[in-house]
PDB file of C-alpha atoms in Angstrom:
ATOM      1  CA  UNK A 213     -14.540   3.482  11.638  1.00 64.00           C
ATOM      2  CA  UNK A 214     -13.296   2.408   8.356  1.00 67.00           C
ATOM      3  CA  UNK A 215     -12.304  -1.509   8.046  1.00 85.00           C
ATOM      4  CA  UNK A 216     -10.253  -3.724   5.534  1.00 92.00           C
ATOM      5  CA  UNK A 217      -9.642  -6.932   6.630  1.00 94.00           C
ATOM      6  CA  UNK A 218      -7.995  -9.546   4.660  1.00 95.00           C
ATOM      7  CA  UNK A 219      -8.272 -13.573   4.778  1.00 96.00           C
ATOM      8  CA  UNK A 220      -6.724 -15.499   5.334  1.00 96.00           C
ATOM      9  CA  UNK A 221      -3.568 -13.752   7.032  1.00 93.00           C
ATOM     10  CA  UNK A 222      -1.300 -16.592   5.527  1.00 95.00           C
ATOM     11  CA  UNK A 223      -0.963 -19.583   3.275  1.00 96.00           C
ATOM     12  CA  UNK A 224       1.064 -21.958   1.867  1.00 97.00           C
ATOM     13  CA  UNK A 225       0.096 -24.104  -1.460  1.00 97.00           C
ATOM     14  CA  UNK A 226       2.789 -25.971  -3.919  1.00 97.00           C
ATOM     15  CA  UNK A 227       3.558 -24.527  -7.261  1.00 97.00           C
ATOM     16  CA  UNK A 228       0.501 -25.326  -9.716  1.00 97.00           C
ATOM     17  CA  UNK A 229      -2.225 -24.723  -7.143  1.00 97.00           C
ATOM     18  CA  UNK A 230      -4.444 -22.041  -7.752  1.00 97.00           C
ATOM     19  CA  UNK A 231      -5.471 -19.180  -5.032  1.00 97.00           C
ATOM     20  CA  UNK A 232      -7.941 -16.916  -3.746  1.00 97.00           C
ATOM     21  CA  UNK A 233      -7.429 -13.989  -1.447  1.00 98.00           C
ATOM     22  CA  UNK A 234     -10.107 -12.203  -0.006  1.00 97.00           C
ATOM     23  CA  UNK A 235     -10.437  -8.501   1.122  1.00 97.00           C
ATOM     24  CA  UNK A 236     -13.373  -7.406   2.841  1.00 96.00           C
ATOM     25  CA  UNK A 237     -13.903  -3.914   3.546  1.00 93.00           C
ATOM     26  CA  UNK A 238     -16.317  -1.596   5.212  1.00 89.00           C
ATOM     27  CA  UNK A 239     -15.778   2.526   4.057  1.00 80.00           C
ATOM     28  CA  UNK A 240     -17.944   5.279   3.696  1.00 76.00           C
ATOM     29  CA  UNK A 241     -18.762   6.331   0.046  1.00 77.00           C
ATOM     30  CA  UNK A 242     -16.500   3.766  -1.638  1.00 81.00           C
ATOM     31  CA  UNK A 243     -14.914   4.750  -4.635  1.00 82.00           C
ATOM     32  CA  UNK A 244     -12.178   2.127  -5.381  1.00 87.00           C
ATOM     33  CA  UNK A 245     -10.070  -0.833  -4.118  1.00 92.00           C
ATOM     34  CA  UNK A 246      -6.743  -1.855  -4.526  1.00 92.00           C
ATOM     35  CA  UNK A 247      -4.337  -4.584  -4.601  1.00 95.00           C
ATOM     36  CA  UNK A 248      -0.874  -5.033  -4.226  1.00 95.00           C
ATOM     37  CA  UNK A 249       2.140  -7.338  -4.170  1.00 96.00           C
ATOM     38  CA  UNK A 250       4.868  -6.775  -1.734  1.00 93.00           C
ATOM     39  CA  UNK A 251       7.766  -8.757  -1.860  1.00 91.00           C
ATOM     40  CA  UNK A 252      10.886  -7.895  -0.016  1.00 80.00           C
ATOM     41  CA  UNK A 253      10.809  -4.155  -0.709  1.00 82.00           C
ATOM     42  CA  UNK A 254       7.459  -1.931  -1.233  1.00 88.00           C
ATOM     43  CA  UNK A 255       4.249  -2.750  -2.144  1.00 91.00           C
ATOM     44  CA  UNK A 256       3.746  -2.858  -6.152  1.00 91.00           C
ATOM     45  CA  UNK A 257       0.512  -1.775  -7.641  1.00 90.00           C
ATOM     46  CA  UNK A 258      -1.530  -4.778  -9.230  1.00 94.00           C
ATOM     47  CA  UNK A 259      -5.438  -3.765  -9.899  1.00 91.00           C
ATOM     48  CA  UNK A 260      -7.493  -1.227  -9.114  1.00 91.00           C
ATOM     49  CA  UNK A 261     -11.451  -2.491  -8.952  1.00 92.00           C
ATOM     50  CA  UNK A 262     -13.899   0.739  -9.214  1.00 88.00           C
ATOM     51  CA  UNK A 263     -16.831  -1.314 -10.666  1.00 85.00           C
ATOM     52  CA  UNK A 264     -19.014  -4.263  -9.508  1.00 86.00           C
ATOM     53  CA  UNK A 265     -18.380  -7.654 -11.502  1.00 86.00           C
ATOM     54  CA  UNK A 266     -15.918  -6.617 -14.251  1.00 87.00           C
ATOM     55  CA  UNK A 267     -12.859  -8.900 -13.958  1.00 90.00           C
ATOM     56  CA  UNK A 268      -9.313  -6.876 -13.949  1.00 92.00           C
ATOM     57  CA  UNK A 269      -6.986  -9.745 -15.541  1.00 93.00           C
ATOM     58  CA  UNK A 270      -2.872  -9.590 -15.486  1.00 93.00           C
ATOM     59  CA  UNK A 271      -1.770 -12.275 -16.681  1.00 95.00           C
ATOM     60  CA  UNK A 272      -2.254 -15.256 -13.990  1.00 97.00           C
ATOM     61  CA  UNK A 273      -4.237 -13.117 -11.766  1.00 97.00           C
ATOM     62  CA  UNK A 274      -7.229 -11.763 -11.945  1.00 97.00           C
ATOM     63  CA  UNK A 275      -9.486  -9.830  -9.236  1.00 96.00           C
ATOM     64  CA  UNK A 276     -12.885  -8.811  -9.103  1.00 95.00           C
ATOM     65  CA  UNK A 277     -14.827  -6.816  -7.121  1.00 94.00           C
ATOM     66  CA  UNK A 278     -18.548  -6.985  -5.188  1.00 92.00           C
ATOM     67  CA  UNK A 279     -19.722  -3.635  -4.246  1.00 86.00           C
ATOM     68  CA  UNK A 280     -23.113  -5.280  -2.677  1.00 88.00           C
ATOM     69  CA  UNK A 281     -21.469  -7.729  -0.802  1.00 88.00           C
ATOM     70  CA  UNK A 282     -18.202  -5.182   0.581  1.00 92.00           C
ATOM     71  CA  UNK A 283     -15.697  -7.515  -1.002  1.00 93.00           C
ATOM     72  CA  UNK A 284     -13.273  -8.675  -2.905  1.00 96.00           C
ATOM     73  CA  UNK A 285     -10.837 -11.501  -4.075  1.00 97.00           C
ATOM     74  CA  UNK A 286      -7.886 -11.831  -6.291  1.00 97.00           C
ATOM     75  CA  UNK A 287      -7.453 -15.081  -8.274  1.00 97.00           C
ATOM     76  CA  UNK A 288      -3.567 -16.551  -8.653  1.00 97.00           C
ATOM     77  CA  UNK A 289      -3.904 -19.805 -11.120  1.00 97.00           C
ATOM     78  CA  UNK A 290      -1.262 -22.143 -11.500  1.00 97.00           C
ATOM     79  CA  UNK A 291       1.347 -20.997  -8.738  1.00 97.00           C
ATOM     80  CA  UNK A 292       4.564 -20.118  -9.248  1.00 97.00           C
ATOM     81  CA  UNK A 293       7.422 -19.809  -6.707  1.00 96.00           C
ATOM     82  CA  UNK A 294       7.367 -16.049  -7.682  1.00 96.00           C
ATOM     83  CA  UNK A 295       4.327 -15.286  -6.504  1.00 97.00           C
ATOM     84  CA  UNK A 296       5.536 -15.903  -2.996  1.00 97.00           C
ATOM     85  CA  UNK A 297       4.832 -12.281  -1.183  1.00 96.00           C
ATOM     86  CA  UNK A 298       2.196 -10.164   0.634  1.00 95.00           C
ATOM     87  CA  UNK A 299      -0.983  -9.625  -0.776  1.00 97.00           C
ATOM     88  CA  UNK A 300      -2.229  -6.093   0.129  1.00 95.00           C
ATOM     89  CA  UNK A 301      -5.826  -4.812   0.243  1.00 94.00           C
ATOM     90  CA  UNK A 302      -5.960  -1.027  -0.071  1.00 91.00           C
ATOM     91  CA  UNK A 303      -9.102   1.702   0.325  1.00 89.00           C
ATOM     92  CA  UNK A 304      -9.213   5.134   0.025  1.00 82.00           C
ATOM     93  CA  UNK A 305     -10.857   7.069   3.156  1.00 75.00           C
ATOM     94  CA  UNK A 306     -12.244  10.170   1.297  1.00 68.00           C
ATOM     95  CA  UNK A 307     -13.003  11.795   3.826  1.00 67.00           C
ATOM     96  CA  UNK A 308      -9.406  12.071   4.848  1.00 63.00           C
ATOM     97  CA  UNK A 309      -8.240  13.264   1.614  1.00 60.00           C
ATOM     98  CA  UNK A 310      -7.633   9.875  -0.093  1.00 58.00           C
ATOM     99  CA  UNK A 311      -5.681   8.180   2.951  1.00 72.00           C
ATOM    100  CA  UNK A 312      -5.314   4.944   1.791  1.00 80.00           C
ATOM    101  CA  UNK A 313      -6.325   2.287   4.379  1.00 85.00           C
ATOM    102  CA  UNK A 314      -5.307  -1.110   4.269  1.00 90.00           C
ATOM    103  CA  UNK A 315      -5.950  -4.571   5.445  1.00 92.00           C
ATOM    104  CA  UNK A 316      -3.393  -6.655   7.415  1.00 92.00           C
ATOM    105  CA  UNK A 317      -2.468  -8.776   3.832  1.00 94.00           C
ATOM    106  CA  UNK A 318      -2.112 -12.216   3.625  1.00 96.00           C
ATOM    107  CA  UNK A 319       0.666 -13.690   3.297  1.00 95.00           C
ATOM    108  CA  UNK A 320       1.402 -16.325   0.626  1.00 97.00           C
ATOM    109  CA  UNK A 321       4.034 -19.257  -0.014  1.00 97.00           C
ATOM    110  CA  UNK A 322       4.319 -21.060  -2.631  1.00 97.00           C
ATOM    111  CA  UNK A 323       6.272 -24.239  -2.281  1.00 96.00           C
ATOM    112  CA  UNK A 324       8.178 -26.135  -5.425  1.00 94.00           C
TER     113      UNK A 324
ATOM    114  CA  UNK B 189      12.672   9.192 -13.363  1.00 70.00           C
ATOM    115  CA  UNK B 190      14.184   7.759  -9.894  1.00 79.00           C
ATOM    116  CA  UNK B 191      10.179   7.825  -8.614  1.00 92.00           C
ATOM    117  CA  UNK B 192       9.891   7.779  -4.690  1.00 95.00           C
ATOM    118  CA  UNK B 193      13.746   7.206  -2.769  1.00 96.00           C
ATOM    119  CA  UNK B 194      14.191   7.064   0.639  1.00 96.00           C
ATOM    120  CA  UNK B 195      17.072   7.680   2.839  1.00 96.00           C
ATOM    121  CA  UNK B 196      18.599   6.035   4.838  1.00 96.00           C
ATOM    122  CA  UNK B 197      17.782   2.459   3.678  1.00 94.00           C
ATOM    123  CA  UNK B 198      18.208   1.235   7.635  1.00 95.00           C
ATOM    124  CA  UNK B 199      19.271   2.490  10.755  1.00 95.00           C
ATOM    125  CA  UNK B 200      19.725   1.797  14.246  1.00 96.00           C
ATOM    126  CA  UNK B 201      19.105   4.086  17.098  1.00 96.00           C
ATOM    127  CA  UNK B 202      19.648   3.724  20.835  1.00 96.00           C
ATOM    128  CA  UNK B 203      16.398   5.142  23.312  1.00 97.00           C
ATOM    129  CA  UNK B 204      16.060   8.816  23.546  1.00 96.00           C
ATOM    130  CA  UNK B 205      18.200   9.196  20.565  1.00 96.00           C
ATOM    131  CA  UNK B 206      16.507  11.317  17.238  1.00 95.00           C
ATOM    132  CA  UNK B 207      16.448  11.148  13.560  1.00 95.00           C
ATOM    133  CA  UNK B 208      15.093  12.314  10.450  1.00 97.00           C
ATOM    134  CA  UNK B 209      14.156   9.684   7.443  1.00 97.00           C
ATOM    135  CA  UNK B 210      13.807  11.704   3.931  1.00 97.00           C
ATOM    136  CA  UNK B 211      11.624  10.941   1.386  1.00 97.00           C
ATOM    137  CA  UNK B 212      12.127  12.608  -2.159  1.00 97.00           C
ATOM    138  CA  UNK B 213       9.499  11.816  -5.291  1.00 96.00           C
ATOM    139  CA  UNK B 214      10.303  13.368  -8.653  1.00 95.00           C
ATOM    140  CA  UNK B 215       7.001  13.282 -10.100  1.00 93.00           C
ATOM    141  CA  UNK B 216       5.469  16.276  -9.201  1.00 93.00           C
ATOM    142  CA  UNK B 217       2.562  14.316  -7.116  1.00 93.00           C
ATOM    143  CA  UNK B 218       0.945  16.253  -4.396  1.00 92.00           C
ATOM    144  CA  UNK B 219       0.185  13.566  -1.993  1.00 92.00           C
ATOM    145  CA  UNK B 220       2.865  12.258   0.056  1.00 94.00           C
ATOM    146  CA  UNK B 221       2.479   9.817   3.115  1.00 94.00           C
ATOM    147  CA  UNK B 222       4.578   7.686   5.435  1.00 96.00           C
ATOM    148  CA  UNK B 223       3.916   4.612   6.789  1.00 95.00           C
ATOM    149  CA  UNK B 224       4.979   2.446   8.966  1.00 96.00           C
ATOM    150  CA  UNK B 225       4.659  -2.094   8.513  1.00 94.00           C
ATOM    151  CA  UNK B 226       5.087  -4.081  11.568  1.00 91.00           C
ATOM    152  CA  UNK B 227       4.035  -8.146  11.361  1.00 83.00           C
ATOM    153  CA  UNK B 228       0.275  -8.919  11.320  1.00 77.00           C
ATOM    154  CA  UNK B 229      -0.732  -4.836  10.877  1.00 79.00           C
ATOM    155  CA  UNK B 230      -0.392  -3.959   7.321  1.00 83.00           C
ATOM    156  CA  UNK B 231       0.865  -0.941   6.561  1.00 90.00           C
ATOM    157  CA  UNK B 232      -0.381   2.267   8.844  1.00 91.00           C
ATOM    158  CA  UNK B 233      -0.497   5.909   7.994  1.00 90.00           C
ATOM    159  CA  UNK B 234       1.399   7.719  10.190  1.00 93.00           C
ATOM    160  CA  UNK B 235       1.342  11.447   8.448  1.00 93.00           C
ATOM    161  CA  UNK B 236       0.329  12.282   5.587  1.00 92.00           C
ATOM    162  CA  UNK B 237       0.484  15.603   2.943  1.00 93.00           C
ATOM    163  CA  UNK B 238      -1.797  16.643   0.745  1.00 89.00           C
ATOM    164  CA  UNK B 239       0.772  20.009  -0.481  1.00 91.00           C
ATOM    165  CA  UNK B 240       3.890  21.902   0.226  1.00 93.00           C
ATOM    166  CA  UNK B 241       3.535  23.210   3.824  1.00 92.00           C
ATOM    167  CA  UNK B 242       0.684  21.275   4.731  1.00 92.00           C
ATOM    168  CA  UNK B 243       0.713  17.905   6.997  1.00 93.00           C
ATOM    169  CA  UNK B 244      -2.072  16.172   8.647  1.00 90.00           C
ATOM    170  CA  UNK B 245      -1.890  13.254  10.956  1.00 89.00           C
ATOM    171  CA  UNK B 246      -2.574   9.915   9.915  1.00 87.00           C
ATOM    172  CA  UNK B 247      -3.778   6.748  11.928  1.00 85.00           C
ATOM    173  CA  UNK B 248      -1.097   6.690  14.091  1.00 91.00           C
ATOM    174  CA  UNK B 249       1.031   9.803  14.682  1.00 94.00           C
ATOM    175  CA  UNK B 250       1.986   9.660  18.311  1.00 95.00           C
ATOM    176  CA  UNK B 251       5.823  10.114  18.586  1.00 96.00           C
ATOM    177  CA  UNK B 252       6.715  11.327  14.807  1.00 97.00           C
ATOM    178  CA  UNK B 253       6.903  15.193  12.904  1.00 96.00           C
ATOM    179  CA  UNK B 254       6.810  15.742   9.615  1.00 97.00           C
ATOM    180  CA  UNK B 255       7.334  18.694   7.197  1.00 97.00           C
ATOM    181  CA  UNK B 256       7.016  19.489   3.743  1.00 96.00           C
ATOM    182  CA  UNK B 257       8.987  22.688   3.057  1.00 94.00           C
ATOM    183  CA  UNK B 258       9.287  21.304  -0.756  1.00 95.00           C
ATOM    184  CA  UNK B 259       6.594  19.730  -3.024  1.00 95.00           C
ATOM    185  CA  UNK B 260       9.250  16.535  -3.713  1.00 96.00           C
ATOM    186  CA  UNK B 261      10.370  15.937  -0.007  1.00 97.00           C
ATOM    187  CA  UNK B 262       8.718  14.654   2.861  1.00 97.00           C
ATOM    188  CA  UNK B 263      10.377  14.436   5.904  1.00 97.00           C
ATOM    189  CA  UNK B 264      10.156  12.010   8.970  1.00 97.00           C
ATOM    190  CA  UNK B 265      11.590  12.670  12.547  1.00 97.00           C
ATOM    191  CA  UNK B 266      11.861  11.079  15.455  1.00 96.00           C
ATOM    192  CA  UNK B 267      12.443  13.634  18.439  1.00 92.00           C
ATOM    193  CA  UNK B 268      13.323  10.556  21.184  1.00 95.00           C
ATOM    194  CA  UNK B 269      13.131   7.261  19.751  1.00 96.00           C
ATOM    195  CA  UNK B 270      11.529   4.715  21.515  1.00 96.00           C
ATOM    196  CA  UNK B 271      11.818   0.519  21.146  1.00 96.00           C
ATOM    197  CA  UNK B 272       8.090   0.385  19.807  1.00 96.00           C
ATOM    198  CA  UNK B 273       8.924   2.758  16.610  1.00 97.00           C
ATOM    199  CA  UNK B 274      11.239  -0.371  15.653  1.00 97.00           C
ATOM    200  CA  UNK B 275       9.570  -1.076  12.472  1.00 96.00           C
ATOM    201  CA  UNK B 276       9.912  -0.614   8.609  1.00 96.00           C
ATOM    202  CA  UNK B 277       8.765   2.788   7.168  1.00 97.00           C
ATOM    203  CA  UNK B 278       7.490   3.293   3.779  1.00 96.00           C
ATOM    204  CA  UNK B 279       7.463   6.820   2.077  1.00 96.00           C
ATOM    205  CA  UNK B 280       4.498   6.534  -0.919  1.00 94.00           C
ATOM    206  CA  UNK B 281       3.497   9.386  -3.066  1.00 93.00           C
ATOM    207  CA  UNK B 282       0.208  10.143  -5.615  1.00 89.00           C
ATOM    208  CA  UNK B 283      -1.302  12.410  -7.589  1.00 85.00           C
ATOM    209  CA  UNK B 284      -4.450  14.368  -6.532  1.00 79.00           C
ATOM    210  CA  UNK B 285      -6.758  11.831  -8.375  1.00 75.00           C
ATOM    211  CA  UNK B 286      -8.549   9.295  -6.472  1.00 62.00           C
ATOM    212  CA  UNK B 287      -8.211   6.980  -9.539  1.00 67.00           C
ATOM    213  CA  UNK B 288      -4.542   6.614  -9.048  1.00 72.00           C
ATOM    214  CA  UNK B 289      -2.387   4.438  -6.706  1.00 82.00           C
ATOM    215  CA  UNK B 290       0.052   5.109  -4.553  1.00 87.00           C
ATOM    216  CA  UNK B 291       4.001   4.727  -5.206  1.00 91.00           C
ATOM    217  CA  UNK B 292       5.919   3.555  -3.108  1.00 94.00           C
ATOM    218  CA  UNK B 293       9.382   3.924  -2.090  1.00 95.00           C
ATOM    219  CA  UNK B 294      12.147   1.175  -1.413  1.00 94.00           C
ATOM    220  CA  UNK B 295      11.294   1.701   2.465  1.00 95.00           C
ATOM    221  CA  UNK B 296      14.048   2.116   5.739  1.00 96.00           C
ATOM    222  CA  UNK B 297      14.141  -0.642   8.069  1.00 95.00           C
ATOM    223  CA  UNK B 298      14.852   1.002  11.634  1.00 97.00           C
ATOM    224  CA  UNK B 299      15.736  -0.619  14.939  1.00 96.00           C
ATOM    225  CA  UNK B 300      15.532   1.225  18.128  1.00 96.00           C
ATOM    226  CA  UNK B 301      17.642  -0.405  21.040  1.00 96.00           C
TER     227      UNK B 301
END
């Protein structure tokens, strides 16, 4: 069965710190990976990572992908209190007509 | 362009009572799906459609219809709501492509007494 799985599930760093979230995944015939923010409401749309080793950079964050390896991770330098939210790891299942499956997210704090 | 609403925005239900949540994208995607978030899960498919009068279950479809008599509305009942359907539901829609993402709508928070 498909798998995304997300680490860690939560942490808490003070503003300035930088992070790295990691998505691990496990889907026949891969074709892309997502990630997305959620705050209080839905999930917004950051990246999406079709290729291995090319860096997809938004301001401070940045995510790259490792199609060898199955993984994933999604840089945040110097923390803000706005960053504070739900990271989400997404993959489509194409063999179920592009359900999306995701991992658990992790959930991140950033303190003043 | 409103994107993906959903209505209501929350809701509670006793047991054994039913509802239907409504989704409505105005951006002509063909894909809609509805999800549901509890803590520590991530988000799970419940039902998904991939057209107008078409549905398919998702991950986790026990307890829940759907139907998609229009392209731009998807709709979610509940025929006898239980405690464990207590939960946030997201509404997301997407174009055919693989190489898009999903949108996502403003979600309904529902509690079931």
């Amino acid at each position: 069965e498909d798998k995304v799985v997300q680490s860690p599930l939560s942490l808490v760093v003070h503003e300035g710190d930088t992070v790295t979230l990691n998505c691990s995944y496990e889907v026949t015939n891969f074709r892309s990976l997502l990630w997305y923010k959620q705050e209080k409401k839905a999930p917004t749309f950051l990246f999406m990572l079709t290729s291995s080793g090319i860096e997809k950079k938004s301001g401070r964050l940045s995510s790259i992908l490792d199609k060898k390896e199955l993984f994933s991770i999604l840089n945040i330098t110097a923390t803000q209190t706005g960053d504070s939210a739900i990271y989400l790891c997404a993959v489509p299942d194409l063999y179920n007509n592009n359900d999306m499956r995701f991992g658990a997210g992790t959930r991140l704090t950033v303190k003043p | 362009n409103a994107g993906v609403t959903q209505t209501p925005k929350f809701r509670v239900l006793k047991t054994g009572q039913s509802m239907t949540l409504l989704c409505a994208q105005d951006m002509n995607h063909e894909y809609m799906y509805w999800y549901r978030q509890d803590p520590g899960m991530g988000l799970r498919l419940i039902h998904y459609s991939v057209g107008e009068g078409t549905t398919a279950k998702g991950e986790v479809p026990d307890g829940y219809n759907v139907s998609r008599l229009k392209k731009q509305n998807f709709l979610l009942g509940l025929e006898s709501a239980a405690p464990s359907q207590t939960s946030v539901y997201f509404c997301a829609s997407r174009t055919v492509s693989y190489l898009d993402t999903q949108y996502f709508g403003p979600g309904t928070r529902l509690t079931v007494l």
